[in-house]
Coordinates of C-alpha atoms and ligand atoms in Angstrom, one line a residue:
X1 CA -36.4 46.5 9.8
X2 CA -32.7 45.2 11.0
X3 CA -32.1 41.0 11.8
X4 CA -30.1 42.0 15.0
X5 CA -27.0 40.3 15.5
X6 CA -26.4 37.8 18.2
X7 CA -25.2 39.0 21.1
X8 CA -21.3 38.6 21.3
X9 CA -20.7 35.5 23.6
X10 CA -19.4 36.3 26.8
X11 CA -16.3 35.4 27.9
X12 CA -16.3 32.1 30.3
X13 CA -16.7 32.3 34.1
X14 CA -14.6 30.3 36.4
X15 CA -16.3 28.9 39.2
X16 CA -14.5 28.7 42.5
X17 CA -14.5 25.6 44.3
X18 CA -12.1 24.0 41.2
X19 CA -8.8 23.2 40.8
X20 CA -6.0 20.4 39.0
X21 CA -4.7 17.7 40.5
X22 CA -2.1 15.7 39.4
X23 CA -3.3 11.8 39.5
X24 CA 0.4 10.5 40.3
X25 CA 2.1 12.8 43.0
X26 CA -1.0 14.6 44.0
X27 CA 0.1 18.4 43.4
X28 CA -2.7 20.6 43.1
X29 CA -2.6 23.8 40.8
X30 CA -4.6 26.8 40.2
X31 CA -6.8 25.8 37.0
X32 CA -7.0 29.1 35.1
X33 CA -4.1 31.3 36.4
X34 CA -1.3 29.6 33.8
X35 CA -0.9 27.4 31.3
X36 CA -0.3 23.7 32.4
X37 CA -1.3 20.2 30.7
X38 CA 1.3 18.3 33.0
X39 CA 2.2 18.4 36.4
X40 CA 4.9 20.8 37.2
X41 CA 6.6 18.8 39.7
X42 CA 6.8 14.9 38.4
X43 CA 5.2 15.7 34.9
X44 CA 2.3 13.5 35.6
X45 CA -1.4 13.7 34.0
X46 CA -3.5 16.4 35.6
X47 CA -7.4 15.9 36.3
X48 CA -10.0 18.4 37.2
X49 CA -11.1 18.6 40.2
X50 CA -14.5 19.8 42.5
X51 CA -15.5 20.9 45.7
X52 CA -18.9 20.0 45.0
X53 CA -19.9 16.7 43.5
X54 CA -23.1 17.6 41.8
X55 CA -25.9 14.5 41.5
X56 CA -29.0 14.2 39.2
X57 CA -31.6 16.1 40.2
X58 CA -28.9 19.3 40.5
X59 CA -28.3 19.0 36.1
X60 CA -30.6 20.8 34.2
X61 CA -31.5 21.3 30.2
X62 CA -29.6 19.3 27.3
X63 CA -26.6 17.7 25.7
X64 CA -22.7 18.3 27.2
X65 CA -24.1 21.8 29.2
X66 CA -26.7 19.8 31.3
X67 CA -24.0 18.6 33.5
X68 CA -22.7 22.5 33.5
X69 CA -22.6 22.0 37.7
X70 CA -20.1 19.1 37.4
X71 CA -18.2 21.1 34.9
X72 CA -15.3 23.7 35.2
X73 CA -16.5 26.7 33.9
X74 CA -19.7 28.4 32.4
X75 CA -21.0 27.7 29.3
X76 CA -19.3 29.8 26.1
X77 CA -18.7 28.2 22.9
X78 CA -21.0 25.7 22.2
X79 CA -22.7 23.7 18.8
X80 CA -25.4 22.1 20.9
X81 CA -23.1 18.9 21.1
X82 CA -24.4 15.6 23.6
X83 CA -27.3 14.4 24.0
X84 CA -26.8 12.0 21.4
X85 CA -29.1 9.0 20.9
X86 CA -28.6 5.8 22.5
X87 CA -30.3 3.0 20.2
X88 CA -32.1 -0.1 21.0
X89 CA -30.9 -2.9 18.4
X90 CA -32.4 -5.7 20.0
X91 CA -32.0 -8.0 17.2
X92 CA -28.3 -7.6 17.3
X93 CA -28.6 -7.9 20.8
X94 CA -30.0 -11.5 20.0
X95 CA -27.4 -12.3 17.3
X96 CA -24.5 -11.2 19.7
X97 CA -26.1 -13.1 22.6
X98 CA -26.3 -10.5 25.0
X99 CA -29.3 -9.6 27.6
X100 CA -29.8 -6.0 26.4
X101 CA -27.6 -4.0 23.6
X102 CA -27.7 0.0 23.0
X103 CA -25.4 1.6 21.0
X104 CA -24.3 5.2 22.2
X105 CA -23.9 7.4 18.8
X106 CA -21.5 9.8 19.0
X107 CA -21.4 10.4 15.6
X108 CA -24.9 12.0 16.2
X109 CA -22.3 15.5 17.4
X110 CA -22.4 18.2 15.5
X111 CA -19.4 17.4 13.9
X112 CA -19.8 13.9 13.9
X113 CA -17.6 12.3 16.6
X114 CA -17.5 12.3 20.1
X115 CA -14.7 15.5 20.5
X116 CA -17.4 18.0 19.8
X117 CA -18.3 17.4 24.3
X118 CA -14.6 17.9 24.6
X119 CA -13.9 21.0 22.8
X120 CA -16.8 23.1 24.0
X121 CA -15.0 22.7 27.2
X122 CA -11.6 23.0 26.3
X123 CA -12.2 26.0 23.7
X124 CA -14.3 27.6 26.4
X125 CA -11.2 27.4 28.8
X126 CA -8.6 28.5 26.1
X127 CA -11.1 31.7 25.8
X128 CA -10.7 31.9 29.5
X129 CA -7.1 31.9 29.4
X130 CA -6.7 34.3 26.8
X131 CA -4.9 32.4 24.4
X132 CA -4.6 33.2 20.3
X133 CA -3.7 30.1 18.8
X134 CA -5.0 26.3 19.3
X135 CA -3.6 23.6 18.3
X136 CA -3.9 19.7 18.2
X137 CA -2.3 16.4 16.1
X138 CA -4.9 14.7 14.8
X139 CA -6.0 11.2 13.0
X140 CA -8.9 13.3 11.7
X141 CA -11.6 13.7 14.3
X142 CA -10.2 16.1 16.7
X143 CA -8.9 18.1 13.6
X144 CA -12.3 18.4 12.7
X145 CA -13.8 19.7 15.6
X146 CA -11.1 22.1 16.9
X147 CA -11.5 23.5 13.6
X148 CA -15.2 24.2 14.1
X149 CA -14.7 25.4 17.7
X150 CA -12.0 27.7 17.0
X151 CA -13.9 29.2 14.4
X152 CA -17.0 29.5 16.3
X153 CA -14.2 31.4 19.0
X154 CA -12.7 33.1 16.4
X155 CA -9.9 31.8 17.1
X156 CA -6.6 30.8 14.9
X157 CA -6.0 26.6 14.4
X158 CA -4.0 24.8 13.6
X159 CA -4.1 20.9 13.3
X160 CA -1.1 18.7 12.1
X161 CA -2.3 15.8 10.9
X162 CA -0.1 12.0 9.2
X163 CA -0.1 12.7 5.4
X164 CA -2.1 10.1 3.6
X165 CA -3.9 8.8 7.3
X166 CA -6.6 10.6 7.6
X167 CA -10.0 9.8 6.1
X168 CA -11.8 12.3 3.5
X169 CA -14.4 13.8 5.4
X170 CA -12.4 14.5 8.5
X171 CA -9.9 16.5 6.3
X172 CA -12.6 17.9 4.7
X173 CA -14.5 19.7 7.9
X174 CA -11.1 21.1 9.1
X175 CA -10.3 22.7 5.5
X176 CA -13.4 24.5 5.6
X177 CA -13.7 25.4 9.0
X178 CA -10.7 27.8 8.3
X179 CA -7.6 25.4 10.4
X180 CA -4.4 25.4 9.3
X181 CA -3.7 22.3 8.5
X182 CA 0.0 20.8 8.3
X183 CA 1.0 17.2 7.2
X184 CA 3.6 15.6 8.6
X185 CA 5.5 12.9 7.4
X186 CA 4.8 10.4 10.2
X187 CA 2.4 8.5 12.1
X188 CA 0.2 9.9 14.3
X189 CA 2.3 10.0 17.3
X190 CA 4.7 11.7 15.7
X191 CA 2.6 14.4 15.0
X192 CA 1.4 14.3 19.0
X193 CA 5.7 14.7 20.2
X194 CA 5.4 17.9 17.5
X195 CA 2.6 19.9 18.9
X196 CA 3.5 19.0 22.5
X197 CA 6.5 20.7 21.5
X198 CA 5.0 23.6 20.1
X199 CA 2.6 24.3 23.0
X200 CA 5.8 23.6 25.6
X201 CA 7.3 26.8 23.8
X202 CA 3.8 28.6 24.0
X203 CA 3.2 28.6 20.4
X204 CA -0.5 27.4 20.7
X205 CA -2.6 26.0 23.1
X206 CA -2.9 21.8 23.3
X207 CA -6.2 20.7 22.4
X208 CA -5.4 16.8 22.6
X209 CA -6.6 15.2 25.1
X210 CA -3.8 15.1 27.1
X211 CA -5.5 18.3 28.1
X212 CA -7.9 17.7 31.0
X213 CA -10.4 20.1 30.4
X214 CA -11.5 18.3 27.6
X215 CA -11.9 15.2 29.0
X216 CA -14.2 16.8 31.7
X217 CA -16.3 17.8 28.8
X218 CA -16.2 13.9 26.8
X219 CA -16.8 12.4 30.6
X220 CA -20.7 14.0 30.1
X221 CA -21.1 10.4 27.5
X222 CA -20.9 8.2 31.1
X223 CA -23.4 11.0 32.5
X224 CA -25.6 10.7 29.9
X225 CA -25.5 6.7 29.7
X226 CA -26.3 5.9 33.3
X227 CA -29.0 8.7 33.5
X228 CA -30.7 6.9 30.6
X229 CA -30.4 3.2 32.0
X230 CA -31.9 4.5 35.0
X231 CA -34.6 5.9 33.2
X232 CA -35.2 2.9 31.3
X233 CA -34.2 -0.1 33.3
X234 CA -33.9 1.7 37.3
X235 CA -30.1 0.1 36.8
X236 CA -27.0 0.8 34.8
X237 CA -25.6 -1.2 32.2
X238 CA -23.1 -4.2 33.7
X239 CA -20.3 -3.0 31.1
X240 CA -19.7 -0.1 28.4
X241 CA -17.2 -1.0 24.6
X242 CA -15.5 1.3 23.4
X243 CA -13.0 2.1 20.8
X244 CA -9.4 2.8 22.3
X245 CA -7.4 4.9 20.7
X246 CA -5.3 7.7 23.5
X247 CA -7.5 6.5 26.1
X248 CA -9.2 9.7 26.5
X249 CA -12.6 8.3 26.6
X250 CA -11.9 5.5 29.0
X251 CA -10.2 8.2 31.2
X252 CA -13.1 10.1 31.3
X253 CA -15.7 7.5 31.3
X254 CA -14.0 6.1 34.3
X255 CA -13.9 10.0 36.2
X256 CA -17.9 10.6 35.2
X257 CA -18.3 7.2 37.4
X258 CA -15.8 8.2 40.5
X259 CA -17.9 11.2 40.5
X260 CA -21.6 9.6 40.0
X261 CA -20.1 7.3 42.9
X262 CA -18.9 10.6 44.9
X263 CA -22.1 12.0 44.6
X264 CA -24.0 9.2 45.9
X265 CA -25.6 8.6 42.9
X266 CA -24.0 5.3 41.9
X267 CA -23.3 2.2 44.1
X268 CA -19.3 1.3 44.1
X269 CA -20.3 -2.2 43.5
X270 CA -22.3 -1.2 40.4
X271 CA -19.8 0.7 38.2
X272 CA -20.0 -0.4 34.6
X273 CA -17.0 -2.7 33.5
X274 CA -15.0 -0.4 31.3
X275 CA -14.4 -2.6 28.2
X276 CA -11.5 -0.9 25.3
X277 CA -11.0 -2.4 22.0
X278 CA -8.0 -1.6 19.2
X279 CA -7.3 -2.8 16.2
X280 CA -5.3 -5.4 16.4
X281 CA -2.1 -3.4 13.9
X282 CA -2.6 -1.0 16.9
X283 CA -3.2 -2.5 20.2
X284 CA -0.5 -1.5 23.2
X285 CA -2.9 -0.9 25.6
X286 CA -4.5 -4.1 25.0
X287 CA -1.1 -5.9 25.2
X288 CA -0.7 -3.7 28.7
X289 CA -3.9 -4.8 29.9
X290 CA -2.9 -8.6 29.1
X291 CA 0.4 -8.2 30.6
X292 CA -1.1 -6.7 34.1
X293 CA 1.6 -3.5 33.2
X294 CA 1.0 -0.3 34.7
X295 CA 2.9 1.6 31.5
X296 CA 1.8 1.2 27.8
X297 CA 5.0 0.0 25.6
X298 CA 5.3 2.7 22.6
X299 CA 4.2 0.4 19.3
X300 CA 6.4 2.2 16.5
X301 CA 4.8 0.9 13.5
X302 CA 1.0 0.6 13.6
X303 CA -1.6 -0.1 11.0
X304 CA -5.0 -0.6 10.9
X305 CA -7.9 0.3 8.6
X306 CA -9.8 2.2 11.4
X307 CA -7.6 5.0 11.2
X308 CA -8.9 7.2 13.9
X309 CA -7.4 4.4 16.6
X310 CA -3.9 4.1 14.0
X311 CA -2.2 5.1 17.8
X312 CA 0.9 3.4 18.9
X313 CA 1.5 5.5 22.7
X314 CA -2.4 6.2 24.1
X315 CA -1.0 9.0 26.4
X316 CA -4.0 8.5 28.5
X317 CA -2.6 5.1 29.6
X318 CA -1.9 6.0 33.2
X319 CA -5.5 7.4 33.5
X320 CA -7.5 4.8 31.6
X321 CA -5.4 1.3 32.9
X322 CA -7.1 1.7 36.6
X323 CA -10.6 2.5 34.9
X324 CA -10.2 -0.6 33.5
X325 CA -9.0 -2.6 36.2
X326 CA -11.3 -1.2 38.9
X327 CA -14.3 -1.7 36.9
X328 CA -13.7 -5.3 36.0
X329 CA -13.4 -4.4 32.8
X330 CA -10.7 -5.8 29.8
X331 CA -9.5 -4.8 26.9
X332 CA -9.7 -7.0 23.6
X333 CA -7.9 -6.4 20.0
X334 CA -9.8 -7.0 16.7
X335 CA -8.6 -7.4 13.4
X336 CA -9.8 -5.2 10.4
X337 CA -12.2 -7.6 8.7
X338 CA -13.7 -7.9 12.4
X339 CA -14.3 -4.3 12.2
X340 CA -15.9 -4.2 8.9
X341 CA -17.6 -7.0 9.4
X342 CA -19.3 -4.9 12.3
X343 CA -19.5 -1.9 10.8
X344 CA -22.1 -3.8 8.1
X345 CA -24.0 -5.1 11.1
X346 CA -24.3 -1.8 12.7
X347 CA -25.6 0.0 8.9
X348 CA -27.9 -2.9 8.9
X349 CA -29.6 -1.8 12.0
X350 CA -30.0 2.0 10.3
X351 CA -26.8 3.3 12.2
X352 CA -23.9 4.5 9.9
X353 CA -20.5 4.7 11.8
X354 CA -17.2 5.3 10.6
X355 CA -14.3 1.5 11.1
X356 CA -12.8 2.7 14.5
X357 CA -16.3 2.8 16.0
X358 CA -17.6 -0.5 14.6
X359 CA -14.6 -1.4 16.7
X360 CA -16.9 -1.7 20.1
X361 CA -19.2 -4.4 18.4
X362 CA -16.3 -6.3 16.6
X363 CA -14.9 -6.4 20.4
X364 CA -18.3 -7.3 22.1
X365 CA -18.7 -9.8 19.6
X366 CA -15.1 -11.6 20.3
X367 CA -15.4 -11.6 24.1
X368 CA -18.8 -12.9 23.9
X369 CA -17.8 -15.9 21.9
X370 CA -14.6 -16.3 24.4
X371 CA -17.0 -16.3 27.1
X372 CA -15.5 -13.1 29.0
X373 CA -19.3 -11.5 28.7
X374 CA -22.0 -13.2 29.8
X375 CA -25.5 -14.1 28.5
X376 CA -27.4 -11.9 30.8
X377 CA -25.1 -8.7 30.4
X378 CA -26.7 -5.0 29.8
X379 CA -24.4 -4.0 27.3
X380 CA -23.6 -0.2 25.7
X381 CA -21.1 0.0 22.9
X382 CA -20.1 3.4 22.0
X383 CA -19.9 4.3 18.4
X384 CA -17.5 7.3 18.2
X385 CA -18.0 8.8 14.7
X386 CA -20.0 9.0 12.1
X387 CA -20.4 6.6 8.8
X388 CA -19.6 9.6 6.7
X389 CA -16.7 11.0 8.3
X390 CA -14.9 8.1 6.0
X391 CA -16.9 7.9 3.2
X392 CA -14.0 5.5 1.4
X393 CA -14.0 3.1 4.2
X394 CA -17.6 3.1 3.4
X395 CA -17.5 2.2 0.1
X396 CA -15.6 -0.4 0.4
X397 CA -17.7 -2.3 2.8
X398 CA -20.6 -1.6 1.1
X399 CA -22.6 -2.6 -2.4
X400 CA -21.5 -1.3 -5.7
X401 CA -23.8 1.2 -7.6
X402 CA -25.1 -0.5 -10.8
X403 CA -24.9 1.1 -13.8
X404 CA -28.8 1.2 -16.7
X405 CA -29.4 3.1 -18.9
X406 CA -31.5 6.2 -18.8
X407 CA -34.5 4.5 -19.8
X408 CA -37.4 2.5 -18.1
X409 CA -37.5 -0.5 -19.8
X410 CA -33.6 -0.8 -19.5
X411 CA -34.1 0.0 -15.8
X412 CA -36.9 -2.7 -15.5
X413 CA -34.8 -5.4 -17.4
X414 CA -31.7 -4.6 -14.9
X415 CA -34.2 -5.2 -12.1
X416 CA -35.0 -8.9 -13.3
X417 CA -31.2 -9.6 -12.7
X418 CA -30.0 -10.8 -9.5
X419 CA -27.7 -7.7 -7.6
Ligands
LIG501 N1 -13.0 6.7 17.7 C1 -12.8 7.7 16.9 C2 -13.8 7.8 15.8 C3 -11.8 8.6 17.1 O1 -11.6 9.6 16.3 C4 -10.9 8.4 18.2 C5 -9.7 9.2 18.4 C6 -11.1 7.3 19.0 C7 -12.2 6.4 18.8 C8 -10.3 7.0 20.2 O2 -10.6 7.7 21.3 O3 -8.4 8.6 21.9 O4 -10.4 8.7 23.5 O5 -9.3 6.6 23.0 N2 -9.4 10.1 17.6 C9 -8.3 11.1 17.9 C10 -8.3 12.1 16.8 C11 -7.0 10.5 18.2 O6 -7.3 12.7 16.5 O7 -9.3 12.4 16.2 P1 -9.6 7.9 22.5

């Protein structure tokens, strides 16, 4: 007897009733006719957009493809990726001093981070437009999953990555999921201004996420939160932390709530206060935020030991500034010892997350002792990757292995000593 093959995924199907928007001069494009990640007319950022805005009882099934009705295409290349747990930690909760605390794990995506949701949308789409090569600069994660996206497509990668930035595991992943990987001698937006450039001469397709199709896939995290609050509490949280590094994130947390509003499904007045944290090496938005600016200042030189945030122009800036503002919401800076501080709180609760995403907590943490959240807050941080994604990092802020002898009494005898 023959193991028949899978079928051969079908290519995706556009559904009508979508189109682009640009958020700054409102021009509205075909989404699926050309190639566009900017606006044609004043180069603005493009978002999706719907006819229909889809509520709760209308999503069915699990993870990113649940919300398939408030996305902009069928279903085609896909690693199961959402539906990722959202953990109770009520004695951090306590020690933070904070009603209610659940951390989001993102790192719980098939590839470990949170860009798995975007690329099954934005590989799908770059099957739909009948592309050959994708592309994407990286600090790691998004190298990572592009690389297992385009292979599950069968399609060609290629990431460009800062030499010497970019944690173990992350490198790792997009090795052996068949990218080509170039490393450039620069920072990470350096790497960004070269692929732009690239995809601007139609060498490869932009999977950052400048590109809004993958947003609409990462905006399914908000979809996800409030669905379970309601679930659990009949309310959503008062405020969501999250790591800041482009902005994508708080882009697309802040369209998954527009929509949920849209839909009728979530009170204007209830809207979770959108809450970004950076290291403090690498914090322009942060400094926009405290400045009341409308437009990030590009930070040159940055540094930090999170190195999936190490971003000195968040090109999401004009998307994610009014999410934060609308919502309430702030944005804080940590410093590295903060964040590793954090990131041992978080393993000692059973979850393992990689700096950047300890970066929530270490934030939480700071405007909670300046008094900017309250007692009686519902709180979600979002963890973004996983613990072993930067198995270094790890390390480092955790215990050293202690060598005995292969023997029991010599094991025993190590055991009376104190660790
Ligand atoms: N956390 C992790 C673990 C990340 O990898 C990133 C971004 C962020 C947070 C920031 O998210 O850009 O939506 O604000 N990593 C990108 C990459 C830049 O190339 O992997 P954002």
């Amino acid at each position: 007897m023959e193991v028949s093959a899978d079928p051969p995924v079908p290519p995706a199907v556009a559904r009508d009733g979508v189109w682009l928007g640009c958020i700054a001069c409102e021009e509205s494009f075909a989404p699926f006719s050309e190639i566009r990640y900017v606006c044609d007319s004043c180069g603005g950022l493009l978002e999706v957009r719907y006819v229909d805005r889809p509520s709760f009882d209308e999503f069915d099934g699990r993870g990113v493809w649940r919300y398939g009705a408030s996305l902009p295409l069928e279903k085609s290349v896909t690693i199961d990726e959402g539906a990722t747990p959202l953990y109770r930690v009520p004695d951090l909760a306590d020690d933070v001093g904070v009603e209610t605390l659940r951390i989001k794990h993102e790192g719980m995506n098939p590839t470990g981070s949170f860009k798995d949701r975007g690329m099954t949308v934005g590989v799908g789409v770059a099957r739909e437009l009948g592309v050959s090569r994708l592309a994407c600069a990286s600090t790691g994660n998004t190298s990572a999953a592009l690389a297992a996206y385009g292979s599950r497509a069968e399609m060609e990668t290629l990431v460009l990555l800062p030499t010497g930035k970019v944690a173990a595991g992350k490198v790792a992943q997009a090795s052996l999921h068949g990218a080509r990987i170039l490393e450039v001698d620069g920072n990470f937006d350096d790497c960004l201004d070269l692929v732009q450039a690239l995809a601007d001469r139609g060498e490869a397709y932009l999977l950052n996420s400048v590109n809004p199709f993958r947003l609409e896939g990462q905006k399914t995290i908000g979809f996800e939160i409030v669905e379970r609050f309601l679930e659990d509490y009949g309310t959503v949280p008062d405020r969501i932390v999250l790591p800041v590094g482009n902005a994508g994130n708080t882009a697309a947390l802040y369209k998954a709530f527009r929509e949920l509003v849209g839909a009728g499904a979530l009170s204007p007045t209830d809207v979770p206060k959108l809450t970004g944290v950076q290291a403090e090496g690498s914090a322009p938005l942060v400094e926009a935020i405290e400045r009341g600016a409308d437009e990030v200042r590009r930070w040159d030189d940055v540094e930090t030991r999170a190195t999936a945030i190490r971003i000195g122009y968040p090109v999401n800036a004009p998307k994610a500034l009014p999410g934060i503002r609308e919502t309430g919401g702030t944005a804080v800076a940590v410093t590295d010892a903060a964040i590793t501080a954090a990131q041992r709180d978080l393993a000692g609760a059973g979850i393992g997350v990689e700096p950047a995403s300890a970066a929530s907590l270490a934030g939480l943490r700071t405007l909670r002792d300046e008094g900017v959240v309250s007692a009686d807050e519902r709180v979600v941080c979002l963890t973004t990757g996983h613990l072993l994604k930067d198995p270094d990092a790890a390390a480092e802020a955790g215990t050293d292995p202690e060598p005995v002898p292969a023997a029991l009494d010599g094991v025993l005898a190590h055991l009376e000593t104190e660790p």
